DNA sequence: TGCCCGATTAACT
DNA sequence: GTTAATCGGGCAA
């Protein structure tokens, strides 16, 4: 399967999102299958880019195919894939992986043996992969990032996003149906 | 400069 | 189900 190039991300965030479910994300060789993500767009108030460009969210306003990393609750790091290209300020928050590569490194960083607790959550997966602010604005199509296209088309489900207080009704959360590695189940 | 609060998690009851 | 931890962005003063 081909490694995804920047052009892959240069489309509507809602086209890219379901195509990334089932894709493999590696960071320095550590990672797994993307099973959950959420879309954000500058036209809706839950997005960091909603209020316009600032020093923190500048990467979201740049070209597609780059990583936007931010600090969450002063404790965790979260990683997004910028989509749609300059001006759209759209991105996909990676929320959960099914761990497949570098399990030993993940267990060491996460201080747990339980494979279900390694990457099931946006803050957990960045800790497991070793992603921090140092990696903000890195390109997604060259190391340390590697993103591999999925081999088949999985069943994708959608639902409302998690942990937000604005635009709560938008069904912009995407997941791999039936995965046991989701950060939370999807409501039927 | 000060204050509020968040795209979360883990450890509680 | 509830809550502490922890800190930088964004905005009011």
Coordinates of N, CA and C (backbone and C1' of nucleotides) in Angstrom, one line a residue:
Chain A
X1 N 0.8 -1.2 0.0 CA 0.0 0.0 0.0 C 0.9 1.2 0.0
X2 N 0.4 2.3 -0.7 CA 1.3 3.5 -0.8 C 1.2 4.3 0.5
X3 N 2.3 5.0 0.7 CA 2.4 6.0 1.8 C 1.6 7.2 1.3
X4 N 0.8 7.8 2.2 CA 0.0 9.0 1.8 C 0.8 10.2 1.6
X5 N 0.5 10.9 0.5 CA 1.3 12.2 0.2 C 0.4 13.4 0.7
X6 N 1.0 14.6 0.6 CA 0.3 15.8 1.0 C -1.0 15.9 0.3
X7 N -1.0 15.6 -1.0 CA -2.2 15.8 -1.9 C -3.4 15.0 -1.4
X8 N -3.1 13.9 -0.7 CA -4.2 13.1 -0.1 C -5.1 14.0 0.8
X9 N -4.4 14.9 1.6 CA -5.1 15.7 2.6 C -5.8 16.9 2.0
X10 N -5.5 17.2 0.7 CA -5.9 18.4 0.1 C -7.3 18.3 -0.5
X11 N -8.2 17.8 0.3 CA -9.6 17.6 -0.1 C -10.5 17.9 1.1
X12 N -11.8 17.9 0.9 CA -12.7 18.2 2.1 C -12.4 17.3 3.3
X13 N -12.4 17.9 4.4 CA -12.1 17.2 5.6 C -13.1 16.0 5.8
X14 N -14.3 16.1 5.3 CA -15.3 15.0 5.4 C -15.1 13.9 4.4
X15 N -14.3 14.2 3.4 CA -13.9 13.1 2.4 C -12.7 12.4 3.0
X16 N -11.7 13.2 3.5 CA -10.5 12.6 4.0 C -10.7 11.7 5.2
X17 N -11.6 12.2 6.1 CA -11.8 11.6 7.4 C -12.1 10.1 7.3
X18 N -13.2 9.7 6.6 CA -13.5 8.3 6.5 C -12.5 7.4 5.8
X19 N -11.7 8.1 4.9 CA -10.6 7.3 4.2 C -9.4 7.1 5.1
X20 N -9.3 7.8 6.2 CA -8.2 7.6 7.1 C -8.6 6.5 8.1
X21 N -9.8 6.2 8.3 CA -10.2 5.1 9.2 C -9.7 3.8 8.6
X22 N -8.9 3.1 9.3 CA -8.3 1.9 8.7 C -6.9 2.1 8.2
X23 N -6.5 3.4 8.0 CA -5.1 3.7 7.6 C -4.1 3.4 8.8
X24 N -2.8 3.3 8.5 CA -1.9 3.1 9.5 C -1.0 4.3 9.7
X25 N -1.0 4.7 11.0 CA -0.2 5.9 11.4 C 1.0 5.4 12.2
X26 N 2.2 5.8 11.7 CA 3.5 5.5 12.5 C 4.2 6.8 12.7
X27 N 4.8 6.8 13.9 CA 5.7 7.9 14.3 C 7.0 7.3 14.8
X28 N 8.1 7.6 14.1 CA 9.3 6.9 14.4 C 9.1 5.4 14.5
X29 N 8.3 4.8 13.6 CA 8.1 3.4 13.6 C 7.1 2.9 14.6
X30 N 6.5 3.7 15.4 CA 5.6 3.3 16.5 C 4.2 3.8 16.2
X31 N 3.2 2.9 16.3 CA 1.8 3.4 16.0 C 0.9 2.2 15.7
X32 N -0.1 2.5 14.8 CA -1.1 1.5 14.6 C -2.2 2.0 13.6
X33 N -3.3 1.3 13.6 CA -4.4 1.6 12.7 C -5.3 2.7 13.3
X34 N -5.6 3.7 12.5 CA -6.5 4.8 12.9 C -7.9 4.2 13.0
X35 N -8.5 4.3 14.2 CA -9.9 3.8 14.4 C -10.8 4.9 14.8
X36 N -10.3 6.1 15.1 CA -11.3 7.2 15.5 C -10.6 8.5 15.3
X37 N -11.4 9.5 14.7 CA -10.9 10.9 14.6 C -12.1 11.8 14.5
X38 N -11.8 13.1 14.6 CA -12.9 14.1 14.6 C -12.4 15.2 13.7
X39 N -13.4 15.8 12.9 CA -13.2 16.9 12.0 C -13.5 18.3 12.7
X40 N -12.6 19.2 12.4 CA -12.8 20.6 12.8 C -12.6 21.5 11.7
X41 N -13.4 22.6 11.6 CA -13.4 23.5 10.5 C -13.6 25.0 11.0
X42 N -13.0 25.9 10.4 CA -13.0 27.3 10.9 C -14.4 27.9 10.9
X43 N -15.4 27.3 10.2 CA -16.7 27.8 10.1 C -17.6 27.4 11.3
X44 N -17.1 26.6 12.2 CA -17.9 26.2 13.4 C -17.1 26.4 14.7
X45 N -17.8 26.9 15.7 CA -17.2 27.4 16.9 C -16.4 26.5 17.8
X46 N -16.5 25.2 17.5 CA -15.7 24.2 18.3 C -14.2 24.2 17.9
X47 N -13.9 24.7 16.7 CA -12.6 24.6 16.1 C -11.7 25.7 16.7
X48 N -10.4 25.3 16.9 CA -9.4 26.3 17.4 C -9.3 27.4 16.4
X49 N -9.5 27.1 15.1 CA -9.3 28.1 14.1 C -10.5 29.1 13.9
X50 N -11.6 28.9 14.7 CA -12.8 29.6 14.5 C -12.6 31.1 14.7
X51 N -11.8 31.5 15.6 CA -11.6 33.0 15.9 C -10.6 33.6 15.0
X52 N -10.0 32.9 14.0 CA -9.0 33.5 13.2 C -7.6 33.0 13.6
X53 N -6.6 33.4 12.8 CA -5.3 32.8 13.0 C -4.6 33.5 14.2
X54 N -3.9 32.6 15.0 CA -3.1 33.0 16.1 C -1.8 32.3 16.0
X55 N -0.9 32.6 17.0 CA 0.4 31.9 17.0 C 0.2 30.4 17.2
X56 N -0.8 30.0 18.1 CA -1.0 28.6 18.4 C -1.5 27.8 17.1
X57 N -2.6 28.4 16.5 CA -3.2 27.6 15.5 C -2.7 27.9 14.0
X58 N -1.6 28.6 13.9 CA -1.1 29.0 12.6 C -1.0 27.9 11.6
X59 N -0.6 26.7 12.1 CA -0.5 25.6 11.2 C -1.8 25.2 10.5
X60 N -2.9 25.4 11.2 CA -4.2 25.0 10.6 C -4.5 25.9 9.4
X61 N -4.0 27.1 9.4 CA -4.2 28.0 8.3 C -3.3 27.8 7.1
X62 N -2.3 26.9 7.3 CA -1.4 26.7 6.2 C -1.8 25.6 5.3
X63 N -0.9 25.1 4.5 CA -1.3 24.0 3.5 C -1.6 22.7 4.2
X64 N -2.3 21.8 3.4 CA -2.7 20.5 3.9 C -1.5 19.6 4.0
X65 N -1.6 18.6 4.8 CA -0.6 17.6 4.9 C 0.5 17.8 6.0
X66 N 0.1 18.6 7.0 CA 1.0 18.9 8.1 C 0.3 18.6 9.4
X67 N 1.2 18.4 10.5 CA 0.7 18.1 11.8 C 0.5 19.4 12.6
X68 N -0.7 19.5 13.2 CA -1.0 20.6 14.2 C -1.1 19.9 15.6
X69 N -0.1 20.3 16.5 CA 0.0 19.7 17.8 C -0.3 20.8 18.8
X70 N -1.2 20.5 19.8 CA -1.5 21.6 20.8 C -1.6 20.9 22.2
X71 N -1.4 21.7 23.2 CA -1.5 21.3 24.6 C -3.0 21.3 25.0
X72 N -3.4 20.2 25.6 CA -4.8 20.1 26.1 C -4.9 20.1 27.6
X73 N -5.6 20.9 28.2 CA -5.8 21.0 29.6 C -4.5 21.1 30.4
X74 N -3.5 21.7 29.7 CA -2.2 21.9 30.4 C -1.5 20.6 30.7
X75 N -1.9 19.5 30.2 CA -1.4 18.2 30.6 C -1.0 17.3 29.4
X76 N -1.9 17.3 28.4 CA -1.7 16.3 27.3 C -1.4 17.1 26.0
X77 N -0.8 16.3 25.1 CA -0.6 16.8 23.7 C -1.7 16.1 22.8
X78 N -2.2 16.8 21.8 CA -3.1 16.2 20.9 C -2.6 16.5 19.5
X79 N -2.8 15.6 18.5 CA -2.3 15.8 17.2 C -3.4 15.8 16.2
X80 N -3.3 16.7 15.2 CA -4.3 16.9 14.1 C -3.6 16.8 12.8
X81 N -4.3 16.3 11.8 CA -3.8 16.4 10.4 C -4.5 17.6 9.7
X82 N -3.8 18.5 9.2 CA -4.4 19.7 8.5 C -4.9 19.2 7.1
X83 N -6.1 19.6 6.8 CA -6.7 19.3 5.5 C -7.2 20.5 4.7
X84 N -7.5 20.3 3.5 CA -8.2 21.3 2.6 C -7.3 22.4 2.1
X85 N -6.2 22.6 2.7 CA -5.3 23.7 2.1 C -5.5 25.0 2.7
X86 N -4.6 26.0 2.3 CA -4.6 27.3 3.0 C -5.9 27.9 3.0
X87 N -6.3 28.6 4.1 CA -7.5 29.3 4.2 C -8.7 28.5 4.8
X88 N -8.7 27.2 4.6 CA -9.8 26.4 5.1 C -9.7 26.3 6.7
X89 N -8.5 26.2 7.1 CA -8.2 26.0 8.6 C -9.0 24.9 9.1
X90 N -8.9 23.8 8.4 CA -9.6 22.5 8.7 C -8.6 21.5 9.1
X91 N -9.0 20.6 10.1 CA -8.1 19.6 10.6 C -8.8 18.4 11.1
X92 N -8.1 17.3 11.2 CA -8.7 16.1 11.8 C -7.9 15.7 13.1
X93 N -8.6 15.7 14.2 CA -8.0 15.3 15.5 C -8.0 13.8 15.5
X94 N -6.8 13.2 15.7 CA -6.6 11.8 15.8 C -6.9 11.4 17.2
X95 N -8.0 10.6 17.4 CA -8.4 10.3 18.7 C -8.1 8.9 19.2
X96 N -7.9 7.9 18.3 CA -7.6 6.6 18.8 C -7.0 5.7 17.7
X97 N -6.0 4.8 18.2 CA -5.4 3.9 17.3 C -5.5 2.5 17.8
X98 N -5.5 1.5 16.9 CA -5.4 0.1 17.3 C -3.9 -0.2 17.3
X99 N -3.2 -0.3 18.4 CA -1.7 -0.5 18.4 C -1.3 -1.7 17.6
X100 N -0.3 -1.5 16.7 CA 0.3 -2.6 15.9 C 1.8 -2.6 15.8
X101 N 2.4 -1.5 16.0 CA 3.9 -1.4 15.8 C 4.5 -0.7 17.1
X102 N 5.6 -1.3 17.6 CA 6.3 -0.7 18.7 C 5.6 -0.8 20.0
X103 N 4.9 -1.9 20.3 CA 4.2 -2.1 21.5 C 5.0 -1.9 22.8
X104 N 6.3 -2.3 22.7 CA 7.1 -2.2 23.9 C 7.4 -0.8 24.2
X105 N 7.7 0.1 23.2 CA 7.9 1.5 23.4 C 6.6 2.1 24.0
X106 N 5.5 1.8 23.4 CA 4.2 2.3 23.9 C 4.0 2.0 25.4
X107 N 4.2 0.8 25.8 CA 4.0 0.3 27.1 C 4.9 1.0 28.1
X108 N 6.2 1.3 27.6 CA 7.1 2.0 28.5 C 6.7 3.4 28.7
X109 N 6.2 4.1 27.6 CA 5.9 5.5 27.8 C 4.5 5.7 28.5
X110 N 3.6 4.7 28.4 CA 2.3 4.8 29.0 C 2.2 4.2 30.4
X111 N 3.3 3.4 30.8 CA 3.3 2.8 32.1 C 2.1 1.9 32.3
X112 N 1.7 1.1 31.3 CA 0.7 0.1 31.4 C 0.9 -1.0 30.5
X113 N 0.5 -2.2 30.8 CA 0.6 -3.3 29.9 C -0.6 -3.5 29.1
X114 N -1.7 -2.9 29.5 CA -3.0 -3.0 28.8 C -3.1 -2.4 27.4
X115 N -3.1 -3.2 26.4 CA -3.1 -2.7 25.0 C -4.2 -1.8 24.7
X116 N -5.3 -1.9 25.4 CA -6.5 -1.1 25.2 C -6.3 0.3 25.8
X117 N -5.3 0.5 26.7 CA -5.1 1.8 27.3 C -3.9 2.5 26.7
X118 N -3.3 2.0 25.6 CA -2.1 2.6 25.0 C -2.5 3.8 24.2
X119 N -3.5 3.6 23.3 CA -3.8 4.6 22.3 C -5.2 5.0 22.1
X120 N -6.1 4.6 23.1 CA -7.5 4.9 23.0 C -7.9 6.2 23.7
X121 N -7.5 7.3 23.0 CA -7.8 8.6 23.4 C -6.7 9.6 22.9
X122 N -7.1 10.8 22.6 CA -6.1 11.7 21.9 C -4.9 12.0 22.7
X123 N -5.0 12.1 24.0 CA -3.8 12.4 24.9 C -3.0 11.1 25.1
X124 N -3.7 10.0 25.1 CA -3.0 8.7 25.3 C -2.1 8.4 24.1
X125 N -2.7 8.6 22.9 CA -1.9 8.1 21.7 C -0.7 9.0 21.5
X126 N -0.7 10.3 21.8 CA 0.5 11.1 21.6 C 1.5 10.7 22.6
X127 N 1.1 10.4 23.8 CA 2.1 9.9 24.8 C 2.7 8.6 24.4
X128 N 1.9 7.7 23.9 CA 2.4 6.4 23.4 C 3.4 6.5 22.3
X129 N 3.1 7.5 21.3 CA 4.0 7.6 20.2 C 5.1 8.6 20.4
X130 N 5.1 9.3 21.5 CA 6.1 10.3 21.8 C 6.0 11.6 21.0
X131 N 4.7 12.0 20.7 CA 4.5 13.2 20.0 C 4.3 14.4 21.0
X132 N 5.1 15.5 20.8 CA 5.0 16.7 21.6 C 4.9 17.9 20.8
X133 N 5.0 19.1 21.4 CA 5.0 20.4 20.7 C 6.2 20.5 19.7
X134 N 7.2 19.7 20.0 CA 8.4 19.7 19.1 C 8.0 19.3 17.7
X135 N 6.9 18.6 17.6 CA 6.6 18.0 16.3 C 5.4 18.8 15.6
X136 N 5.0 19.9 16.2 CA 4.1 20.8 15.5 C 4.6 21.2 14.2
X137 N 3.8 21.3 13.2 CA 4.1 21.8 11.8 C 5.0 20.8 11.0
X138 N 5.2 19.6 11.5 CA 6.0 18.6 10.7 C 5.1 18.1 9.5
X139 N 5.7 17.9 8.4 CA 5.0 17.3 7.3 C 4.6 15.8 7.6
X140 N 3.5 15.4 7.0 CA 2.9 14.1 7.4 C 3.4 13.0 6.4
X141 N 4.1 13.4 5.3 CA 4.5 12.4 4.3 C 6.0 12.1 4.3
X142 N 6.7 12.5 5.4 CA 8.1 12.2 5.5 C 8.3 11.8 7.0
X143 N 9.3 11.0 7.3 CA 9.6 10.6 8.7 C 9.9 11.9 9.5
X144 N 9.6 11.9 10.8 CA 9.2 10.7 11.6 C 7.8 10.2 11.3
X145 N 7.0 11.0 10.6 CA 5.6 10.5 10.3 C 5.6 9.6 9.1
X146 N 4.8 8.5 9.2 CA 4.5 7.7 8.0 C 3.0 7.3 8.1
X147 N 2.3 7.6 7.0 CA 0.9 7.2 7.0 C 0.6 6.4 5.8
X148 N 0.1 5.1 6.0 CA 0.0 4.2 5.0 C -1.5 4.0 4.7
X149 N -1.8 4.0 3.4 CA -3.2 3.8 3.0 C -3.8 2.5 3.4
X150 N -5.0 2.4 3.7 CA -5.7 1.2 4.1 C -5.7 0.2 2.9
X151 N -5.8 -1.1 3.2 CA -5.8 -2.1 2.2 C -7.2 -2.5 1.7
X152 N -8.2 -2.3 2.6 CA -9.6 -2.5 2.1 C -10.4 -1.4 2.8
X153 N -11.7 -1.4 2.4 CA -12.6 -0.4 2.8 C -13.4 -0.9 4.0
X154 N -13.1 -0.3 5.2 CA -13.8 -0.8 6.4 C -15.2 -0.1 6.6
X155 N -16.0 -0.6 7.5 CA -17.3 0.0 7.8 C -17.0 1.2 8.7
X156 N -17.4 2.4 8.3 CA -17.2 3.6 9.1 C -18.5 4.1 9.7
X157 N -18.4 4.5 11.0 CA -19.6 5.0 11.6 C -19.3 6.5 12.0
X158 N -20.4 7.3 12.1 CA -20.2 8.7 12.5 C -21.1 9.0 13.7
X159 N -20.7 10.1 14.4 CA -21.4 10.5 15.6 C -21.0 11.9 16.0
X160 N -21.6 12.4 17.1 CA -21.2 13.7 17.6 C -19.8 13.6 18.3
X161 N -19.2 14.8 18.3 CA -17.8 14.9 18.8 C -17.8 14.9 20.3
X162 N -16.7 14.6 20.9 CA -16.5 14.4 22.4 C -15.8 15.5 23.0
X163 N -16.3 15.9 24.2 CA -15.5 16.8 25.0 C -15.6 18.3 24.6
X164 N -16.6 18.7 23.8 CA -16.7 20.0 23.4 C -18.0 20.6 23.9
X165 N -18.1 22.0 24.0 CA -19.3 22.6 24.5 C -20.0 23.4 23.4
X166 N -19.4 23.6 22.2 CA -20.0 24.4 21.1 C -20.1 23.5 19.9
X167 N -21.2 23.8 19.1 CA -21.4 23.0 17.9 C -21.5 21.5 18.3
X168 N -22.1 21.2 19.4 CA -22.1 19.8 19.9 C -23.0 18.9 19.1
X169 N -23.8 19.4 18.2 CA -24.7 18.6 17.4 C -24.1 18.0 16.1
X170 N -23.0 18.6 15.7 CA -22.5 18.2 14.4 C -21.9 16.7 14.5
X171 N -22.3 15.9 13.6 CA -21.9 14.4 13.6 C -20.5 14.3 12.9
X172 N -19.5 14.9 13.4 CA -18.2 15.0 12.8 C -17.2 14.1 13.4
X173 N -17.6 13.1 14.2 CA -16.7 12.1 14.8 C -16.9 10.9 13.9
X174 N -15.7 10.3 13.5 CA -15.7 9.1 12.6 C -15.0 8.0 13.3
X175 N -15.5 6.8 13.1 CA -14.8 5.6 13.8 C -15.0 4.3 13.0
X176 N -14.1 3.4 13.3 CA -14.2 2.1 12.8 C -15.2 1.3 13.5
X177 N -16.3 0.8 12.8 CA -17.4 0.2 13.4 C -16.9 -1.1 14.2
X178 N -17.4 -1.2 15.5 CA -17.1 -2.3 16.3 C -15.7 -2.4 16.9
X179 N -14.8 -1.4 16.6 CA -13.5 -1.5 17.2 C -13.5 -1.5 18.7
X180 N -12.6 -2.3 19.3 CA -12.5 -2.3 20.8 C -11.5 -1.2 21.2
X181 N -10.9 -0.4 20.3 CA -9.9 0.5 20.7 C -10.4 2.0 20.6
X182 N -11.7 2.2 20.4 CA -12.3 3.5 20.4 C -12.1 4.1 21.8
X183 N -12.0 5.5 21.9 CA -11.9 6.1 23.2 C -13.3 6.1 23.9
X184 N -14.4 6.0 23.2 CA -15.7 5.8 23.7 C -16.5 5.1 22.6
X185 N -17.6 4.4 23.0 CA -18.4 3.7 22.0 C -19.2 4.8 21.2
X186 N -19.6 4.4 20.0 CA -20.5 5.3 19.2 C -21.9 4.9 19.6
X187 N -22.7 5.9 19.8 CA -24.2 5.7 20.1 C -24.8 5.1 18.9
X188 N -25.6 4.0 19.1 CA -26.3 3.4 17.9 C -27.4 4.3 17.5
Chain B
dT1 P 3.8 42.2 33.2 O5' 2.5 41.9 34.1 C5' 2.1 42.9 35.0 C4' 0.7 42.7 35.5 C3' 0.4 41.3 36.1 O3' -0.3 41.5 37.3 C1' -1.2 41.7 34.4
dG2 P -0.7 40.2 38.3 O5' -2.2 39.9 37.9 C5' -3.2 40.9 38.0 C4' -4.6 40.4 37.6 C3' -4.8 39.0 38.2 O3' -6.2 39.0 38.7 C1' -5.0 38.9 35.9
dC3 P -6.7 37.8 39.6 O5' -7.8 37.1 38.6 C5' -8.7 38.0 37.8 C4' -9.4 37.2 36.8 C3' -9.7 35.7 37.2 O3' -11.1 35.5 37.0 C1' -8.6 35.7 35.2
dC4 P -11.8 34.2 37.6 O5' -12.2 33.5 36.2 C5' -12.7 34.3 35.1 C4' -12.8 33.4 33.9 C3' -13.3 32.0 34.1 O3' -14.2 31.7 33.2 C1' -11.2 32.0 33.0
dC5 P -15.1 30.3 33.3 O5' -14.4 29.3 32.3 C5' -14.3 29.7 30.9 C4' -13.4 28.7 30.3 C3' -13.7 27.3 30.6 O3' -13.5 26.5 29.5 C1' -11.5 27.8 30.9
dG6 P -14.7 25.4 29.0 O5' -13.9 24.7 27.9 C5' -13.4 25.4 26.7 C4' -12.1 24.9 26.3 C3' -12.1 23.4 26.1 O3' -11.2 23.1 25.1 C1' -10.5 24.0 27.7
dA7 P -11.7 22.9 23.6 O5' -11.5 21.4 23.3 C5' -12.5 20.4 23.6 C4' -12.2 19.1 23.0 C3' -10.8 18.6 23.4 O3' -10.8 17.2 23.3 C1' -10.7 19.1 21.1
dT8 P -11.2 16.3 24.7 O5' -9.9 16.5 25.6 C5' -8.6 16.1 25.3 C4' -8.0 15.3 26.4 C3' -8.6 13.9 26.6 O3' -7.6 13.0 26.5 C1' -8.3 15.1 28.7
dT9 P -7.8 11.4 26.6 O5' -7.4 11.1 28.1 C5' -6.1 11.4 28.4 C4' -5.9 11.2 29.9 C3' -6.2 9.9 30.5 O3' -5.1 9.3 31.0 C1' -7.1 11.6 31.8
dA10 P -5.0 7.7 31.4 O5' -5.2 7.9 33.0 C5' -4.2 8.7 33.7 C4' -4.6 8.8 35.2 C3' -5.0 7.5 35.8 O3' -4.5 7.5 37.2 C1' -6.8 8.9 36.0
dA11 P -4.4 6.2 38.1 O5' -4.9 6.7 39.5 C5' -4.8 8.1 39.8 C4' -6.0 8.5 40.7 C3' -6.5 7.3 41.6 O3' -6.7 7.8 42.9 C1' -8.2 8.2 40.4
dC12 P -6.5 6.8 44.2 O5' -7.8 6.7 45.0 C5' -9.1 6.6 44.4 C4' -10.0 7.8 44.7 C3' -11.3 7.5 45.3 O3' -11.3 7.8 46.7 C1' -11.7 8.6 43.3
dT13 P -12.2 6.9 47.7 O5' -13.7 7.4 47.4 C5' -14.1 8.7 47.6 C4' -15.6 8.9 47.2 C3' -16.5 8.0 47.9 O3' -17.7 8.7 48.3 C1' -16.8 7.7 45.6
Chain C
dG1 P -23.4 8.0 34.6 O5' -22.9 8.8 35.9 C5' -23.8 9.2 36.9 C4' -23.1 9.8 38.0 C3' -22.5 11.2 37.7 O3' -22.7 12.1 38.7 C1' -20.8 9.7 38.5
dT2 P -22.3 13.7 38.5 O5' -21.0 13.8 39.4 C5' -20.9 13.3 40.7 C4' -19.5 13.6 41.2 C3' -19.0 15.0 40.9 O3' -18.5 15.6 42.0 C1' -17.4 13.3 40.3
dT3 P -17.9 17.1 42.0 O5' -16.4 16.8 41.9 C5' -15.7 16.0 42.9 C4' -14.2 16.0 42.6 C3' -13.6 17.4 42.1 O3' -12.4 17.6 42.7 C1' -13.1 15.8 40.5
dA4 P -11.8 19.1 43.0 O5' -10.3 18.8 43.2 C5' -9.8 17.6 43.8 C4' -8.6 17.1 43.1 C3' -7.6 18.3 42.8 O3' -6.3 17.8 43.1 C1' -8.2 17.2 40.8
dA5 P -5.0 18.8 43.1 O5' -4.3 18.5 41.7 C5' -4.0 17.1 41.4 C4' -3.4 17.0 40.1 C3' -2.5 18.3 39.7 O3' -1.3 17.8 39.1 C1' -4.2 18.0 38.1
dT6 P 0.0 18.7 39.1 O5' -0.2 19.6 37.8 C5' -0.2 19.0 36.6 C4' -0.4 20.0 35.5 C3' 0.3 21.4 35.8 O3' 1.0 21.9 34.6 C1' -1.9 21.7 35.4
dC7 P 2.3 22.9 34.9 O5' 2.1 23.8 33.6 C5' 1.8 23.3 32.3 C4' 1.1 24.3 31.6 C3' 1.5 25.8 31.9 O3' 1.5 26.6 30.7 C1' -0.8 25.6 32.1
dG8 P 2.9 26.9 30.0 O5' 2.4 27.4 28.6 C5' 1.8 26.5 27.7 C4' 0.6 27.1 27.0 C3' 0.8 28.5 26.6 O3' 0.1 28.7 25.4 C1' -1.0 28.4 28.0
dG9 P 0.5 29.8 24.3 O5' -1.0 30.1 23.7 C5' -1.8 29.0 23.4 C4' -3.2 29.5 23.4 C3' -3.4 30.8 22.7 O3' -4.6 30.8 21.9 C1' -4.2 31.0 24.9
dG10 P -5.0 31.9 20.9 O5' -6.0 32.8 21.7 C5' -7.2 32.2 22.1 C4' -8.0 33.2 22.9 C3' -8.0 34.6 22.3 O3' -9.3 35.1 22.4 C1' -7.3 34.7 24.6
dC11 P -9.8 36.4 21.6 O5' -10.3 37.3 22.8 C5' -11.2 36.8 23.8 C4' -11.1 37.6 25.0 C3' -11.2 39.1 24.8 O3' -12.0 39.7 25.7 C1' -9.4 38.6 26.2
dA12 P -12.7 41.1 25.4 O5' -13.0 41.7 26.8 C5' -13.5 40.8 27.8 C4' -13.0 41.3 29.2 C3' -13.1 42.8 29.4 O3' -13.5 43.0 30.8 C1' -10.8 42.1 29.6
dA13 P -13.8 44.5 31.3 O5' -12.5 45.0 32.0 C5' -11.9 44.3 33.1 C4' -10.7 45.0 33.6 C3' -10.8 46.5 33.6 O3' -10.3 47.1 34.7 C1' -8.9 45.9 32.3

